Short mmCIF file of C-alpha atoms and ligand atoms in Angstrom, two decimals:
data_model
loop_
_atom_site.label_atom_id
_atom_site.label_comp_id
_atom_site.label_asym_id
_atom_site.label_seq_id
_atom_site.Cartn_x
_atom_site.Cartn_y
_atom_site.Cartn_z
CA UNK R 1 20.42 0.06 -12.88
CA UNK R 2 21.79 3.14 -11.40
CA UNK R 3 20.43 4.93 -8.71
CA UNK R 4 19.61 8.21 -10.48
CA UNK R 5 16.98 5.89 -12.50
CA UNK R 6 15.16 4.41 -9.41
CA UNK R 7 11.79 5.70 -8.66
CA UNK R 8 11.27 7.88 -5.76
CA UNK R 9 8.54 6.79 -3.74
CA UNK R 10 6.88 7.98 -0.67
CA UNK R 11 5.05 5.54 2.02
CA UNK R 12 2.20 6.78 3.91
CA UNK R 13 1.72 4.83 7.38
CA UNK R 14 -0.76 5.86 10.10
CA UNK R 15 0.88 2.42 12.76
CA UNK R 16 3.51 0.06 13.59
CA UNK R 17 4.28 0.07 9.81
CA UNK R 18 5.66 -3.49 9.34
CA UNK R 19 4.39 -3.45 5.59
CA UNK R 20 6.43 -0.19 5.04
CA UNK R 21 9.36 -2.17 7.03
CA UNK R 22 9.21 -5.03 4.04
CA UNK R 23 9.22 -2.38 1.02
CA UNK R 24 11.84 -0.66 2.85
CA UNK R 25 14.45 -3.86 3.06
CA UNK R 26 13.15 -4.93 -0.33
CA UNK R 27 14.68 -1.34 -1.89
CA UNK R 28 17.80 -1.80 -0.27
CA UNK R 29 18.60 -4.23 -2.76
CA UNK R 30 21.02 -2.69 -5.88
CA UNK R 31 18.40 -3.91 -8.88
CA UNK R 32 15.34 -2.80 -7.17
CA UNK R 33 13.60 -0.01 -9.31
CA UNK R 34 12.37 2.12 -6.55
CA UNK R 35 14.15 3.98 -3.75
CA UNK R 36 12.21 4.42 -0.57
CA UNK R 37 12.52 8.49 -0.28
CA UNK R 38 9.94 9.70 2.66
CA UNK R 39 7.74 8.50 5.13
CA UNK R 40 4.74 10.29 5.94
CA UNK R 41 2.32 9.69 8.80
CA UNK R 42 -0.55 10.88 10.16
CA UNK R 43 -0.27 10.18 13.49
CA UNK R 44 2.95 11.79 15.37
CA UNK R 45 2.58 8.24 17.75
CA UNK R 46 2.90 5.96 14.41
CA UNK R 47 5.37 3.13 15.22
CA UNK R 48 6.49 3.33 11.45
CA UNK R 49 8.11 6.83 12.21
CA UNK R 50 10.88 5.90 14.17
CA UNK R 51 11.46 2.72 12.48
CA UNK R 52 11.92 4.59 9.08
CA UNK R 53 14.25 7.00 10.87
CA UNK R 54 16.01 3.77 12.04
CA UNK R 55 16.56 2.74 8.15
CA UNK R 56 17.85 5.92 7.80
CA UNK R 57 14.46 7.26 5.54
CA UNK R 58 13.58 10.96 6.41
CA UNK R 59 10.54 10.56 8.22
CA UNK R 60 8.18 13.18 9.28
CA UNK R 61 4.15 13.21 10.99
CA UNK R 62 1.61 15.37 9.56
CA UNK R 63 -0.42 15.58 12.37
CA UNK R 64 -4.29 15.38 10.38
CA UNK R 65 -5.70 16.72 14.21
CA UNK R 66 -3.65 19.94 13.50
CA UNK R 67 -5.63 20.71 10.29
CA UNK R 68 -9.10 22.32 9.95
CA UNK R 69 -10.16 19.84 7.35
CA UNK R 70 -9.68 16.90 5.13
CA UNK R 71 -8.58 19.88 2.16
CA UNK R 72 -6.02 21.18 4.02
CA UNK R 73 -4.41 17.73 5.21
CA UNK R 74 -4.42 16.83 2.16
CA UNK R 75 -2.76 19.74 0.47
CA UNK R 76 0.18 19.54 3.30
CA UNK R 77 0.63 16.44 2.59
CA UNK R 78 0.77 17.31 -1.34
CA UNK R 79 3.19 19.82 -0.34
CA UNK R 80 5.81 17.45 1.35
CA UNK R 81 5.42 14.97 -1.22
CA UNK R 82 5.87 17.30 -4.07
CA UNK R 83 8.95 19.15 -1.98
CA UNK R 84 10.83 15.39 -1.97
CA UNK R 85 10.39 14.94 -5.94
CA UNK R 86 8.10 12.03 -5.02
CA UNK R 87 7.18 10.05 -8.21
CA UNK R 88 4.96 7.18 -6.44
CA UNK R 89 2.94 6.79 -3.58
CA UNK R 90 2.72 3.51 -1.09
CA UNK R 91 0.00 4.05 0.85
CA UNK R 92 0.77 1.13 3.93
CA UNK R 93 -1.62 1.06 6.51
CA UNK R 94 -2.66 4.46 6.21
CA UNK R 95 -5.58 4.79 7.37
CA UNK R 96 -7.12 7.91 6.61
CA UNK R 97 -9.46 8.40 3.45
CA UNK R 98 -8.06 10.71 1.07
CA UNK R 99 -9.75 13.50 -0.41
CA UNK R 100 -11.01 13.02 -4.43
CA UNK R 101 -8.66 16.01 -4.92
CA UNK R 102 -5.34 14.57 -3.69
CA UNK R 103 -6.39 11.27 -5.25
CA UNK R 104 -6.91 12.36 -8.41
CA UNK R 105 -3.83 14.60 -8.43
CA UNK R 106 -1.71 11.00 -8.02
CA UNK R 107 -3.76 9.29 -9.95
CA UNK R 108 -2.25 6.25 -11.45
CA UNK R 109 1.08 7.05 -9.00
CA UNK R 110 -0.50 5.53 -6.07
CA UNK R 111 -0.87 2.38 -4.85
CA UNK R 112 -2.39 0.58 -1.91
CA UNK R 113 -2.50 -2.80 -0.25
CA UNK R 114 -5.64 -3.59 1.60
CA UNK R 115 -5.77 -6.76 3.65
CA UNK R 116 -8.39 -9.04 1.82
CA UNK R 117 -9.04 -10.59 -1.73
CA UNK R 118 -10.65 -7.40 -3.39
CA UNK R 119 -13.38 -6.79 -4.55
CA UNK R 120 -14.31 -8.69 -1.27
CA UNK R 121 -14.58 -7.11 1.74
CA UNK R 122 -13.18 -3.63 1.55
CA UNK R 123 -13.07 -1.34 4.35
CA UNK R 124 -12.05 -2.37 7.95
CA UNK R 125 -12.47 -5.50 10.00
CA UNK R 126 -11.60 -7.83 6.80
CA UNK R 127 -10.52 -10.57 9.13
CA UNK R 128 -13.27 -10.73 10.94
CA UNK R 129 -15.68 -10.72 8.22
CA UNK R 130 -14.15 -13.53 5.60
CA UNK R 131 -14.58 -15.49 9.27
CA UNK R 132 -18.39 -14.72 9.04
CA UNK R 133 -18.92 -15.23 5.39
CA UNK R 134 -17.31 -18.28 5.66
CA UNK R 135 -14.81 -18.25 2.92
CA UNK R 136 -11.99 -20.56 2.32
CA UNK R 137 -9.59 -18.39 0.61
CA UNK R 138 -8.67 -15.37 1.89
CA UNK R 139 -5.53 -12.75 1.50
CA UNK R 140 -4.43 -9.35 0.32
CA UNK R 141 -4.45 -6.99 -2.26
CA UNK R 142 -2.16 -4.18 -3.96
CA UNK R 143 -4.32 -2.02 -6.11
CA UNK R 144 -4.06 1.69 -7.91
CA UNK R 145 -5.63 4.04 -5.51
CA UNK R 146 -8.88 5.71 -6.99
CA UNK R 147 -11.54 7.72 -5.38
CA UNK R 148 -14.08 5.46 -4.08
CA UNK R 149 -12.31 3.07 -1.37
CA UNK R 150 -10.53 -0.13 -2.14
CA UNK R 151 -11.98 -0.24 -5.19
CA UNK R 152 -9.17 0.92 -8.11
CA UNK R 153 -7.59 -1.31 -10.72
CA UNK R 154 -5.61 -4.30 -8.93
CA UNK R 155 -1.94 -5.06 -9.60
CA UNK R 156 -1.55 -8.41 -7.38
CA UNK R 157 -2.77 -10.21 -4.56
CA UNK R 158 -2.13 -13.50 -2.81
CA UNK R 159 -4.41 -15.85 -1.00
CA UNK R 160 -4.11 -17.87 2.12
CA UNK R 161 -6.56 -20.43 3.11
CA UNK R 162 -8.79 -20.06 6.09
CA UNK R 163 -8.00 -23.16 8.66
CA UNK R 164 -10.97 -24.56 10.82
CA UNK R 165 -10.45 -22.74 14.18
CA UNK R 166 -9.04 -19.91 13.05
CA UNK R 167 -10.17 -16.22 14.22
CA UNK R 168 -9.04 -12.79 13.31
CA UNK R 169 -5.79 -13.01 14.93
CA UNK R 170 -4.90 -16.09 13.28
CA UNK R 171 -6.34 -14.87 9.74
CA UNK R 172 -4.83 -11.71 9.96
CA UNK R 173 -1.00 -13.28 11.02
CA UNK R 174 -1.75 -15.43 8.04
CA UNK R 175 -2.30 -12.42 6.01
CA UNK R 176 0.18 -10.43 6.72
CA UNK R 177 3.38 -12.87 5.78
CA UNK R 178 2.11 -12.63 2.39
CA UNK R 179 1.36 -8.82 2.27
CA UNK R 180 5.20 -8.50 3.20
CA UNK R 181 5.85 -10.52 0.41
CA UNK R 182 3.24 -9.08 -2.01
CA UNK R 183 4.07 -5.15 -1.89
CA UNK R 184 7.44 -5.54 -2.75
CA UNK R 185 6.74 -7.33 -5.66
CA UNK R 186 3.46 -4.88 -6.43
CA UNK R 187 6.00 -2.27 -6.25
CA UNK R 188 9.01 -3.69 -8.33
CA UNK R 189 6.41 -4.72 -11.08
CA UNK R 190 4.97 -0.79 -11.24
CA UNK R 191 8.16 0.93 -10.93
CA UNK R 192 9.98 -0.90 -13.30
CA UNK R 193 7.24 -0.25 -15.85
CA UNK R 194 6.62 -4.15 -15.85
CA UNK R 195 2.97 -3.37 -14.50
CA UNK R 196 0.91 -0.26 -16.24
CA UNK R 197 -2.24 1.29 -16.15
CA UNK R 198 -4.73 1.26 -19.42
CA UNK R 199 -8.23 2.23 -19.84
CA UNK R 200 -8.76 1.95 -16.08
CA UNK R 201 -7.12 -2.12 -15.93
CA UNK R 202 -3.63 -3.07 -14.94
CA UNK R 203 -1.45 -4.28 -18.37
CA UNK R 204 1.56 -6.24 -17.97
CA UNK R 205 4.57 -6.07 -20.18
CA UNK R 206 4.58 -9.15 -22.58
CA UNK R 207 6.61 -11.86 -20.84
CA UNK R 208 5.84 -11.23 -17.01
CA UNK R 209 4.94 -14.44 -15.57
CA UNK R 210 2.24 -13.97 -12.69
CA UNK R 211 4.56 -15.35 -10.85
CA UNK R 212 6.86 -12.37 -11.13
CA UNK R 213 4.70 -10.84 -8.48
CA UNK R 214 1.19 -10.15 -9.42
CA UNK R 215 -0.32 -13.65 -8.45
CA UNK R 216 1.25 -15.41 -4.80
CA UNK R 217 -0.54 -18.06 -3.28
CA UNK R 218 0.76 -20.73 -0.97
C1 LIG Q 1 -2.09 -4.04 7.03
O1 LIG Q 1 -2.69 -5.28 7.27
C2 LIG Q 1 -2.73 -3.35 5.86
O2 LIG Q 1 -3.11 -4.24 4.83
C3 LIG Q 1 -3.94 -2.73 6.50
O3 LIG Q 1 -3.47 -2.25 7.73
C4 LIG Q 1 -2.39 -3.07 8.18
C5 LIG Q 1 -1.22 -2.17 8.47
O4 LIG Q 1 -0.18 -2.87 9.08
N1 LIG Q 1 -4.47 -1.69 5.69
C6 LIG Q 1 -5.76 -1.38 5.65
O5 LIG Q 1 -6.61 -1.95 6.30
C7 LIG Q 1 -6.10 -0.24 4.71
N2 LIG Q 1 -7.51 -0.15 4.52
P1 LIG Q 1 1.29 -2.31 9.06
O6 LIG Q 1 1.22 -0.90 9.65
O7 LIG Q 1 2.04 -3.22 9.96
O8 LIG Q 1 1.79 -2.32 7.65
#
């Protein structure tokens, strides 16, 4: 596949970014369908930034603090993303609610990977509430970004067990190994047209095994 065919896809980080890190190295290789083009964050501070810039990514902070309101975030960032030609989003620990605007203006081009087994425990402190509930699988999820949070159609996720003694440190260490390995393959499943959206459910093109990335487990 040439490179004028690859997708180009933006990341949006708000910290350390090690999840944008793995999609990153996973684009650098010659058959993948996407090509990391920009790296947005929110916060000029985020970690991700400078290790983008270190990959050689143009990366940039859209400092949310600067802005009056959520709108006006929003439609900066819409600017910068439109500016690079940016066909998909990778939202990758960005964690800042989007308005229903910008959202629905990417609608079915976005993606995100939240760090449970969806529909379970969306929002924050995942970790540390599969603990309480007292499930034994737990894990991550890559799903189409829709309005309401952590709730849009899912393209993949992969579970980990939870191991007597464990807390949220453990969990979430646990966790993240496999979201490295799961957004990549999210991402190489969507951009090659392998994963699709229809009437509001992820389709996959006949022949792709879940194994081909929408279904990891150890
Ligand atoms: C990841 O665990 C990601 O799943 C989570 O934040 C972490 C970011 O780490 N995202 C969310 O909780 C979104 N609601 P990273 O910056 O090292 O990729």
């Amino acid at each position: 596949m040439s490179i004028a065919t690859k997708t180009r896809v933006a990341i949006l980080v708000s910290g350390r970014g090690s999840n944008m890190v793995s999609l990153i190295e996973a684009a650098g290789a010659p058959d993948f369908p996407a090509e990391i083009a920009l790296v947005l964050a929110n916060r000029p501070e985020a970690g991700g930034l400078a290790r983008a810039a270190a990959a050689g990514i143009p990366a940039r902070a859209i400092d949310h603090t600067a802005y009056p309101d959520r709108a006006t975030f929003d439609a900066a960032l819409d600017a910068e993303l439109r500016a690079a030609g940016i066909e998909l989003v990778c939202l990758a620990g960005f964690m800042r609610i989007l308005s229903t605007g910008f959202v629905e203006a990417w609608a079915g081009r976005m993606l995100n990977i939240h760090p449970s087994l969806l529909p379970l425990f969306k929002g924050t402190h995942t970790h540390a509430r599969a603990l309480e509930a007292g499930v034994r699988l737990h894990g991550c999820t890559v799903h189409y970004v829709v309005p309401e949070l952590d709730a849009g159609p899912i393209v993949a996720q992969a579970a980990v067990p939870v191991l007597a003694g464990d807390d949220p440190d453990s969990l979430a260490a646990r966790v993240i190994v496999q979201e490295h390995r799961l957004y990549p393959a999210a991402l190489a499943l969507v951009a090659g047209g392998r994963a699709r959206l229809e009437g509001g459910r992820v389709v996959f093109e006949a022949g792709t095994a879940p194994a081909d990335g929408a279904l990891l487990s150890l």
